[in-house]
Short mmCIF file of C-alpha atoms and ligand atoms in Angstrom, two decimals:
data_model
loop_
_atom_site.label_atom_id
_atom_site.label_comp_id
_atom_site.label_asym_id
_atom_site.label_seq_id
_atom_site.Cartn_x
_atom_site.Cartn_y
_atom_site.Cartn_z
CA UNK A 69 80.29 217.89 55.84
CA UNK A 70 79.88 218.77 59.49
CA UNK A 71 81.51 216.09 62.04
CA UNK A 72 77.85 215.48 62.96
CA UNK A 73 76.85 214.73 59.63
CA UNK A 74 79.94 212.13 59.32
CA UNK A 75 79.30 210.60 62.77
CA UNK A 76 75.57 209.96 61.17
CA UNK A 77 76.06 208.78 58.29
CA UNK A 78 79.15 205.85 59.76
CA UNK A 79 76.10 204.76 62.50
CA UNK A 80 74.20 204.59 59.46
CA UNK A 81 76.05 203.00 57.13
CA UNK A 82 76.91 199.95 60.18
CA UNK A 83 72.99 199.78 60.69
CA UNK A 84 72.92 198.96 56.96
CA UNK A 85 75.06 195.95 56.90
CA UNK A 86 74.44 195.13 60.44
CA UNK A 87 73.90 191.18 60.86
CA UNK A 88 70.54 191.54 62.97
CA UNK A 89 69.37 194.00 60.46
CA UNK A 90 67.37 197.22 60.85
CA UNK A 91 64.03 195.61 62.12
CA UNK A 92 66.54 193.85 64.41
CA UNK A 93 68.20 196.83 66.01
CA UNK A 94 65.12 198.41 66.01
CA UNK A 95 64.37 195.75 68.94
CA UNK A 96 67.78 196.25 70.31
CA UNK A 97 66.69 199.89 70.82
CA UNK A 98 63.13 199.23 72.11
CA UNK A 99 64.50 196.59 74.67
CA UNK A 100 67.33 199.88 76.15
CA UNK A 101 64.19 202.19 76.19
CA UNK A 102 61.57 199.07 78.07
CA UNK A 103 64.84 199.15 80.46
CA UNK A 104 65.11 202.83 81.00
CA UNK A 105 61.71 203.71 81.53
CA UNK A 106 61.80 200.92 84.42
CA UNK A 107 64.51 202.50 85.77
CA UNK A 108 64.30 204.83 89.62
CA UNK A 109 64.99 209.02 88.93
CA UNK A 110 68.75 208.19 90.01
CA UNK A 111 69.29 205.49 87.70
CA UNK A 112 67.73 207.26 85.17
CA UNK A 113 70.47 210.26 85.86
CA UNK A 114 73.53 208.09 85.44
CA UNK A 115 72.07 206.09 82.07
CA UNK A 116 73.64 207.13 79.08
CA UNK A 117 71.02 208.40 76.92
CA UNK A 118 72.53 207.92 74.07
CA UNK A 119 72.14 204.54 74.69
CA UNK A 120 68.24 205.15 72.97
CA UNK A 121 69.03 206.40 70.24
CA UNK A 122 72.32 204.80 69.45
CA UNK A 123 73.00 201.17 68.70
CA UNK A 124 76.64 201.32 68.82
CA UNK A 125 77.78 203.05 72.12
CA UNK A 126 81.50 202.34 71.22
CA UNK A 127 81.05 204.94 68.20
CA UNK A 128 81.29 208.43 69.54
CA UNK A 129 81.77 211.76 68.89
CA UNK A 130 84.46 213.10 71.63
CA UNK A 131 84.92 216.51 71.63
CA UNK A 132 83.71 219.38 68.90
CA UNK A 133 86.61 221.95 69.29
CA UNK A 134 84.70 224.04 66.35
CA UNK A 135 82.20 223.12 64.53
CA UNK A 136 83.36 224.07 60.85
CA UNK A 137 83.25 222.39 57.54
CA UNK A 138 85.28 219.59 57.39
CA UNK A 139 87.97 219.32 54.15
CA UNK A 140 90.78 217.22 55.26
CA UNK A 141 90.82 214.49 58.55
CA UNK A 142 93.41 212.52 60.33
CA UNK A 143 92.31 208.61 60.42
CA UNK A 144 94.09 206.23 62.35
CA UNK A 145 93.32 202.65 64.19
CA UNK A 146 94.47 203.74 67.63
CA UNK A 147 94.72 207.31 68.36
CA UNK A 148 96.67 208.50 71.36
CA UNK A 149 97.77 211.91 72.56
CA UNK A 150 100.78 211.22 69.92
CA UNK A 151 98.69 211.36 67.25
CA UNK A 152 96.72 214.35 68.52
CA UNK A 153 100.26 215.94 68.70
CA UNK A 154 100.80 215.02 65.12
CA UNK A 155 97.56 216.69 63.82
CA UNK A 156 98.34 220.13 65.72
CA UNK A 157 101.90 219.47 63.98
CA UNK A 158 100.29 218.96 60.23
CA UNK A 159 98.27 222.15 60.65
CA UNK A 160 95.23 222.03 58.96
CA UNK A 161 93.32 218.76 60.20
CA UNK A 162 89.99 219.27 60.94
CA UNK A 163 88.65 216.46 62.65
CA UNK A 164 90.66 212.98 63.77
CA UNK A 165 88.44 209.57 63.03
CA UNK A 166 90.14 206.98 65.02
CA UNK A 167 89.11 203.60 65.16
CA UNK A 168 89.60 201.74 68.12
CA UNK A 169 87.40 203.25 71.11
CA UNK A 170 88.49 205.81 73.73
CA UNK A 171 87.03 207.82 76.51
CA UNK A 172 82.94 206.70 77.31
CA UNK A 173 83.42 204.93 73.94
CA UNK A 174 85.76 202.26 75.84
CA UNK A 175 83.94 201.99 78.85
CA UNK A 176 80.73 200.97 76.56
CA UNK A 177 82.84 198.59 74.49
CA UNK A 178 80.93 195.77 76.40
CA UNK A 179 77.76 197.09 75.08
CA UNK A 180 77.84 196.34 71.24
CA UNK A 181 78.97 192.58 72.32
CA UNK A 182 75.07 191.82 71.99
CA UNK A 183 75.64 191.62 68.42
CA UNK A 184 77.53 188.71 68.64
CA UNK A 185 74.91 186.57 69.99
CA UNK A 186 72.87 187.44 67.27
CA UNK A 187 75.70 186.78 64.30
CA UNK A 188 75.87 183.12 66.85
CA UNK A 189 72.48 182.85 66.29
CA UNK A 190 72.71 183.53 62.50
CA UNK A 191 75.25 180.50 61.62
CA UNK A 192 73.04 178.34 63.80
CA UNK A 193 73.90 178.72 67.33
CA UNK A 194 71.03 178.12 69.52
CA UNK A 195 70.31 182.05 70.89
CA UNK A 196 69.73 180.46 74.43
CA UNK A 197 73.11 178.83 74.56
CA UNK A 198 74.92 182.38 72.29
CA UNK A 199 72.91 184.64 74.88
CA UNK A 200 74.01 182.62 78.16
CA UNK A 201 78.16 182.73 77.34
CA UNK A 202 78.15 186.02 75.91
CA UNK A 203 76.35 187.41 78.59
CA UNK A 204 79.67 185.87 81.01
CA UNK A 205 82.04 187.31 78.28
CA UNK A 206 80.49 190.86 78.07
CA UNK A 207 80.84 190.97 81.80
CA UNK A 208 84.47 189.97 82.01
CA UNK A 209 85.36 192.44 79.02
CA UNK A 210 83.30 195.48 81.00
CA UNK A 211 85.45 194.44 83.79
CA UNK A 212 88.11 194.36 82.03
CA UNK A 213 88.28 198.01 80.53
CA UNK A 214 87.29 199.52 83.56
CA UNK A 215 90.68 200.02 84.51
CA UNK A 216 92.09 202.01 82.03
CA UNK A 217 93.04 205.42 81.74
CA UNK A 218 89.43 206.68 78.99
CA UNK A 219 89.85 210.15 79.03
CA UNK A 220 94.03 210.36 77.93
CA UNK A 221 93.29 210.70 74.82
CA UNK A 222 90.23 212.73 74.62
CA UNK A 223 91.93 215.35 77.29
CA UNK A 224 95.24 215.69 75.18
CA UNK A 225 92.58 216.77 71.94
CA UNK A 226 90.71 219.27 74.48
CA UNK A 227 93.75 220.68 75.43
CA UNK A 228 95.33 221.16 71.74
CA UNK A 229 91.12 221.93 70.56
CA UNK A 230 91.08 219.67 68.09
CA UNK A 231 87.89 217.48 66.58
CA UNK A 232 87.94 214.04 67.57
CA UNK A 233 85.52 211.28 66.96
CA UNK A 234 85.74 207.57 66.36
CA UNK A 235 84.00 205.07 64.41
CA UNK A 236 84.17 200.99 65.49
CA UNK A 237 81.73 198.82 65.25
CA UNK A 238 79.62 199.91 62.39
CA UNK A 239 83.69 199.69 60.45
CA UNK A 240 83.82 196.39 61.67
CA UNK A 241 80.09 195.54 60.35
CA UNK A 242 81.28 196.71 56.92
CA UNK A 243 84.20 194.48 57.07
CA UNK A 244 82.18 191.38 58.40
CA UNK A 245 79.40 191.93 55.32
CA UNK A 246 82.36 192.94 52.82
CA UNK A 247 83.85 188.98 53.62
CA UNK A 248 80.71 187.48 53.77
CA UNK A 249 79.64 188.59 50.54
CA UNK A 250 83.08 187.39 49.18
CA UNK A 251 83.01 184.23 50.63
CA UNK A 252 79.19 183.16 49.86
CA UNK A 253 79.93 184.53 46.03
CA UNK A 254 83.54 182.23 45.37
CA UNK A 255 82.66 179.56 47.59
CA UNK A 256 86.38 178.42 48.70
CA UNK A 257 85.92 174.21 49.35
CA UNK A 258 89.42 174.05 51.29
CA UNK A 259 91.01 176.10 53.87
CA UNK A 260 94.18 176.83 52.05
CA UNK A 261 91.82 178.31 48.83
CA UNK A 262 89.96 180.86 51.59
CA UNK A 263 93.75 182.12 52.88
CA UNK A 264 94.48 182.17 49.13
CA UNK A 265 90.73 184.26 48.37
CA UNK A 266 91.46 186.92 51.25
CA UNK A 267 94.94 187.30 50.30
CA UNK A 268 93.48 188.75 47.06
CA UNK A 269 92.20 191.76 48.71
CA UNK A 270 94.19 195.01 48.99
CA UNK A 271 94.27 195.23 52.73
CA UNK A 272 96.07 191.45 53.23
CA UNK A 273 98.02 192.10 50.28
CA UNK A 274 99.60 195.05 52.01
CA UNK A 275 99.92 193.24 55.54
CA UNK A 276 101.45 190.31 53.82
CA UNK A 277 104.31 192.46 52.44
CA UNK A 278 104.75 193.28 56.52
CA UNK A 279 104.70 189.99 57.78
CA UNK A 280 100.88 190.26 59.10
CA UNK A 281 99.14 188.16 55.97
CA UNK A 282 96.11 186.01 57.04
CA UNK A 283 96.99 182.63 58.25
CA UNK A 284 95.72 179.80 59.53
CA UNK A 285 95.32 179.39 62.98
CA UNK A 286 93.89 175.95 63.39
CA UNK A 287 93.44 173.24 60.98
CA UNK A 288 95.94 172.95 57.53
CA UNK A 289 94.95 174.08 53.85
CA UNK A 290 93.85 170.59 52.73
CA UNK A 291 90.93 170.51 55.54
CA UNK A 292 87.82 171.51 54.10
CA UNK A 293 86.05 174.24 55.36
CA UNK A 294 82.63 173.43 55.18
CA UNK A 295 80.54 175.88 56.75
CA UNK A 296 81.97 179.28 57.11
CA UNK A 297 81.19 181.91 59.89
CA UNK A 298 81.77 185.29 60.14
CA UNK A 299 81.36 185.43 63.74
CA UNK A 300 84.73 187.33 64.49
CA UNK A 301 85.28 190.19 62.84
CA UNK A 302 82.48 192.27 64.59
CA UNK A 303 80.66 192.65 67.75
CA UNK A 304 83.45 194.42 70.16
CA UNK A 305 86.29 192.09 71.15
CA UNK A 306 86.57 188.34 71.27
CA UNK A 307 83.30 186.55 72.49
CA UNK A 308 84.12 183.17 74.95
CA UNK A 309 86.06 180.29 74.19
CA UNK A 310 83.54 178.28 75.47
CA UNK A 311 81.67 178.82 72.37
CA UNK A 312 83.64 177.36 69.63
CA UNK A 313 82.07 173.62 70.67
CA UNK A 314 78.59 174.86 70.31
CA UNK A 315 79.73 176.52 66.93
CA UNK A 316 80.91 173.14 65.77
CA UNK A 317 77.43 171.50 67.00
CA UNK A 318 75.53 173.99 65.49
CA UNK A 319 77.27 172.95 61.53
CA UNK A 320 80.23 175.85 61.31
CA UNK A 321 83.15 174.14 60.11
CA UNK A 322 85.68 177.32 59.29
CA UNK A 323 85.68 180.64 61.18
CA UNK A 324 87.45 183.84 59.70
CA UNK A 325 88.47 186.26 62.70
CA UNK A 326 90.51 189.23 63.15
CA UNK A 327 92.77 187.92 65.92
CA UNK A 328 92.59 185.25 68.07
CA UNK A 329 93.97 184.64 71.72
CA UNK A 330 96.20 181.54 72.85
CA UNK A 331 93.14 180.29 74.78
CA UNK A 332 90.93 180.66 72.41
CA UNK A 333 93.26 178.80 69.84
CA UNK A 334 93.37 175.78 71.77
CA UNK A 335 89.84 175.68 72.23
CA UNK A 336 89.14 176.02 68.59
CA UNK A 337 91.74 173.11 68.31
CA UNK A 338 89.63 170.66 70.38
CA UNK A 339 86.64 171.22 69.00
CA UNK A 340 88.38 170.95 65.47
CA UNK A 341 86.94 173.77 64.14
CA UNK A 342 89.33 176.00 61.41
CA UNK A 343 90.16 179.24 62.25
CA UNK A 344 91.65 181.56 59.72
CA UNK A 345 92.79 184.89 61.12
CA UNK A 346 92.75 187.42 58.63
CA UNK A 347 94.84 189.97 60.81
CA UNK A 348 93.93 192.53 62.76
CA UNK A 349 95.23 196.50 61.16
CA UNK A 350 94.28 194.90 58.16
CA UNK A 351 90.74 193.77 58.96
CA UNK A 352 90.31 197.09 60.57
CA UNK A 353 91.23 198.89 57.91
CA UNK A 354 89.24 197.49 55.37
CA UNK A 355 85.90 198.27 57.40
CA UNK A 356 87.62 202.03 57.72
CA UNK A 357 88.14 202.04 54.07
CA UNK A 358 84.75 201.39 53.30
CA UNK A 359 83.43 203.87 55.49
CA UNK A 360 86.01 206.58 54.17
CA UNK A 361 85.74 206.23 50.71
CA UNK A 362 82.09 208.09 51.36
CA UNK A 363 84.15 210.53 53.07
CA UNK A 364 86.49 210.96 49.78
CA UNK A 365 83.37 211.40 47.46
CA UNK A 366 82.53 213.96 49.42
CA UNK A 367 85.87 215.58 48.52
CA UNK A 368 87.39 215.13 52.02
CA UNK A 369 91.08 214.55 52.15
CA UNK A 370 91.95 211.69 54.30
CA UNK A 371 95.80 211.42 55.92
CA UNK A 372 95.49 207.65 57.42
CA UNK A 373 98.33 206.95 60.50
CA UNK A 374 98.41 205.14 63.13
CA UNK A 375 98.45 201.19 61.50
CA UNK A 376 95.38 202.17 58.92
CA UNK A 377 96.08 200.90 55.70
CA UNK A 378 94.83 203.17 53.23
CA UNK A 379 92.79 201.52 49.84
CA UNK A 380 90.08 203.78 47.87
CA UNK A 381 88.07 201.60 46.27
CA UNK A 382 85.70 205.10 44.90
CA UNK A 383 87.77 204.24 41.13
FE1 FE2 B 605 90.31 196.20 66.01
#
């Protein structure tokens, strides 16, 4: 496969088990282009125009160094310039997948929040009240990555002309709709049977033998869990605090996520709503898997680093 062949076929596998569905990102798309086309010639020179075509602008490809067949890939959560380093040190890596967004990837991490609103929506969250505090959130988090230094990482792979792409949210999608077919098929009724469900999966089982199993958060294993939401694991970074009251309101009794911040915690807590945190490498990982075991049918070697926990589930 060429890298542009395996950067199509992760957007489409995320498109597949995307929450809002194809006929919903179809919208998503439409809306960017009704945007664009409203847009002044100098607006229209600094959009990103992938943006039309591509639903999830924190999914890139970063640099094509050469653009040859590719038989063996480095795949990591987080890839830095150390990891770059340790693919010109291996030798024969054609192309590094990492996870996690860098360079114009980052700065457009904002951009797939949308999604969240919608998954809201989904479990019963009024879209009005998911639209109005995501729409704060996304800000703050586009704020928020502004700052950092994109292009490290992408510089240190032009330098040492080496492949590098990444793959995020449509991972994260296959996570979400790998749980959510898990949960909806064995039902848990309590909190401490959910923990006990995910902690059957390869991923956890690994990351409990580290310390990082999923726990619970908020609530204890006798609470039941009544309505659970997959509202966490994809859609960017963590949506607003604000929202776990109008999650309650709207019937969601348990919520699975990948992490969870202090503030967020507490929140959850007074709006008595469970939270189970799977764990984050973990999480990611299994979303990676998913997407790489189409990788290994295609007979491409895969050398995971960099916190990815490796499980083929191709048999
Ligand atoms: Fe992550």
């Amino acid at each position: 496969m060429k890298i542009k062949e395996i950067y199509n076929l992760a957007i489409q596998m995320g498109i597949k088990a995307d929450f809002r569905e194809e006929q919903g990102i179809r919208k998503f798309l439409e809306n960017k282009r009704k945007q664009y086309e409203k847009m002044n010639e100098k607006e229209k020179q600094e959009f990103d125009k992938e943006a039309l075509e591509n639903p999830y602008l924190d999914s890139r490809i970063y640099h094509i160094a050469d653009d040859r067949d590719i038989k063996k890939v480095l795949v990591g959560v987080d890839i830095e310039p150390a990891e770059v380093l340790m693919a010109k040190e291996i030798g024969d890596i054609d192309l590094i997948i990492a996870h996690h967004p860098i360079g114009k990837g980052l700065a457009h991490l904002a951009d797939v929040m949308d999604l969240q609103s919608d998954v809201l929506n989904f479990y019963g969250v009024p879209i009005n009240i998911a639209e109005g505090l995501m729409r704060e959130r996304i800000e703050e988090v586009a704020r928020g990555v502004n700052s950092v230094n994109h292009q490290r990482t992408v510089d240190a792979a032009k330098i040492l002309k080496i492949n590098l792409m990444n793959s995020h949210t449509p991972c994260d999608n296959l996570a979400a709709k790998f749980l959510k077919n898990l949960v909806e098929e064995k039902k848990p009724e309590r909190v401490g049977e959910l923990v006990d469900l995910l902690k059957e999966i390869p991923e956890y089982k690994e990351a409990i033998k580290i310390g990082a199993g999923p726990e619970i958060f908020v609530g204890i294993p006798e609470n039941r869990c009544g309505k659970i939401a997959l509202t966490e694991i994809t859609g960017g970074t963590e949506g607003s605090p604000k929202l776990y009251g109008k999650m309650v309101n709207a019937g969601i009794g348990t919520v699975i996520g990948m992490h969870i911040s202090e503030e967020h915690r507490k929140e959850a807590e007074v709006a008595h709503l469970n939270v189970v945190i799977a764990g984050h490498m973990s999480s990611d990982s299994l979303g990676i898997n998913l997407f790489l075991d189409e990788l290994e049918k295609q007979d491409i070697e895969i050398i995971p680093c960099s916190g990815l926990i490796r499980i083929s589930r191709t048999g």
